[in-house]
Coordinates of C-alpha atoms in Angstrom, one line a residue:
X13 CA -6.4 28.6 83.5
X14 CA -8.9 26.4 84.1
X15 CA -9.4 22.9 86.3
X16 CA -11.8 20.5 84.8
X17 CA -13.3 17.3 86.7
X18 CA -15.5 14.2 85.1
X19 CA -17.8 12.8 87.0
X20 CA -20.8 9.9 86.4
X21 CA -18.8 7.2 84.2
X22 CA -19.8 3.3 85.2
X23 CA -20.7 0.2 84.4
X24 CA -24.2 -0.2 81.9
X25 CA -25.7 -2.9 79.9
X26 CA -25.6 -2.9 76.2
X27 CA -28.6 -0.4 74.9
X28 CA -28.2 1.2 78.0
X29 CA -27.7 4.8 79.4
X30 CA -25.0 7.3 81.3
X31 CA -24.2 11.0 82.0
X32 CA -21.2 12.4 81.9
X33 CA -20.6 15.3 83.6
X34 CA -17.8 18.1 83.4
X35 CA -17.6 20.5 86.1
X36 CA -15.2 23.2 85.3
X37 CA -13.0 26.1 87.8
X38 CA -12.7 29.2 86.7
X39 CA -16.0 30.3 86.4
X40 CA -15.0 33.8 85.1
X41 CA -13.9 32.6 81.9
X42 CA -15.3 29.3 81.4
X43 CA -17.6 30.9 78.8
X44 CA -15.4 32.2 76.7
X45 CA -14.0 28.2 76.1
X46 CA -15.6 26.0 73.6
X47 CA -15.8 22.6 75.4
X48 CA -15.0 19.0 73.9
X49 CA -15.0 15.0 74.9
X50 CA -12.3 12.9 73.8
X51 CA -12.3 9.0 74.5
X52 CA -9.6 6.7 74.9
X53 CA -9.6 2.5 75.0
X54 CA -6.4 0.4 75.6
X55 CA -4.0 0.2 73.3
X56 CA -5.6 2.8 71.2
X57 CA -5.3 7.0 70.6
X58 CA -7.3 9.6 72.0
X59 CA -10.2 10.4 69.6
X60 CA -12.7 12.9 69.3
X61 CA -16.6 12.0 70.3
X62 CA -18.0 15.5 70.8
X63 CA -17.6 19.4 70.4
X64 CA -19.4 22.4 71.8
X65 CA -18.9 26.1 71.0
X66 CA -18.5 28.9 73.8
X67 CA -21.8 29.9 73.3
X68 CA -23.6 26.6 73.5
X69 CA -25.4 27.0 70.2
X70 CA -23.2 24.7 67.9
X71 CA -21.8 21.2 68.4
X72 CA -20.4 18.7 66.6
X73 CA -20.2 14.4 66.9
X74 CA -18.2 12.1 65.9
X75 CA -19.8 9.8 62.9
X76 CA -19.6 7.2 65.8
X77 CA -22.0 8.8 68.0
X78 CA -24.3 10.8 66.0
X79 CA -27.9 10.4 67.2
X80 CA -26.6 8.6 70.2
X81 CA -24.5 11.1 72.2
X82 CA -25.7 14.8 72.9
X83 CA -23.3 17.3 74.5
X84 CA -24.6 20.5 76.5
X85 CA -23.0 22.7 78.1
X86 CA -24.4 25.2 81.2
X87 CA -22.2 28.3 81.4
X88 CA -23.9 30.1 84.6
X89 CA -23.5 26.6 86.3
X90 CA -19.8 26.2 84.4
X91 CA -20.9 22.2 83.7
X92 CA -20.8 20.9 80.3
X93 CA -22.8 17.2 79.7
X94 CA -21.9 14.0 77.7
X95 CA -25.5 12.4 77.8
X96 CA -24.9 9.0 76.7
X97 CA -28.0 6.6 75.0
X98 CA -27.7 3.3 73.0
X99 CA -24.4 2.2 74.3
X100 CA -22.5 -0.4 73.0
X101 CA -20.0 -2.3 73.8
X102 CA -17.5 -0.6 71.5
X103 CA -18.1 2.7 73.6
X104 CA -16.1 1.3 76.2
X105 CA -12.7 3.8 77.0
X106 CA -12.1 6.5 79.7
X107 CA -13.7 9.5 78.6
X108 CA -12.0 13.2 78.6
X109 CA -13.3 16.5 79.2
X110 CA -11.4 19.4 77.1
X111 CA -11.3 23.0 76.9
X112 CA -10.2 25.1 74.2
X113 CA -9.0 28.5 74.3
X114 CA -10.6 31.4 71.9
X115 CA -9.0 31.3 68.5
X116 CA -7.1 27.9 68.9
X117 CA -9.9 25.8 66.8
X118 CA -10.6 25.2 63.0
X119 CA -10.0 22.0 62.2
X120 CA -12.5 19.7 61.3
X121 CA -13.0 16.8 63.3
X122 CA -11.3 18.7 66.3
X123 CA -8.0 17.7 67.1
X124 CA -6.9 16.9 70.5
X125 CA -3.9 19.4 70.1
X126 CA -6.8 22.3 70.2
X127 CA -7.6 21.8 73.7
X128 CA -5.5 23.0 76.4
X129 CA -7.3 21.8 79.6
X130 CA -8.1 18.3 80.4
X131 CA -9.6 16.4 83.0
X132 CA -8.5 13.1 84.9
X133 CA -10.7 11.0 82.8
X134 CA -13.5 8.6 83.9
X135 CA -14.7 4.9 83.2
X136 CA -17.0 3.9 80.6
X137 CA -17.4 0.0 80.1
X138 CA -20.2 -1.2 78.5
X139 CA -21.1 -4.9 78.3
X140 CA -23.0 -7.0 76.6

């Protein structure tokens, strides 16, 4: 199993900048988990923003976020990042870090259903 914990959501100006961190348990297998973020507003589903294999060499954005958001992931430090630039206001939700187990993936966008370890969430509002 593994415990995940978000960390470094806030309150930024439009254009602005934030880091999302994900610090992750289970340091013995957290490399063999490919890592996502999911995002959530009020009244509205869970959806994907970014993906990240096992090994760290792919990943994968939503169309939203391309060229905005960059995930990385640090295996020997079990962290995975969400680094954040050009926010805008419709970036505002509580952001999710995911893990999915080995063989669970292979649909394209990821689906939520794929990962079986989430964290608490944490605040992202942006303003304008």
């Amino acid at each position: 199993q593994v415990q995940l914990v978000e960390s470094g959501g806030g309150l930024v100006q439009a254009g602005g900048s934030l880091r999302l961190s994900c610090a992750a348990s289970g340091r013995r297998t957290f490399s063999s988990y490919a890592m996502g973020w999911f995002r959530q507003a009020p009244g509205k589903e869970r959806e994907f923003v970014a993906h990240i294999s096992s090994s760290g060499k792919s990943s994968y954005y939503a169309d939203a976020v391309k060229g905005r958001f960059t995930i990385s992931r640090d295996n020997a430090k079990n962290t995975v990042v969400l680094q954040m630039n050009s926010l805008k206001p419709e970036d505002t939700a509580v952001y999710y870090c995911a893990g999915r187990s080995p063989g669970s993936g292979g649909h394209s966008p990821p689906l939520a259903s794929e990962y079986a370890y989430w964290g608490q969430g944490t605040q992202v509002t942006v303003s304008s």
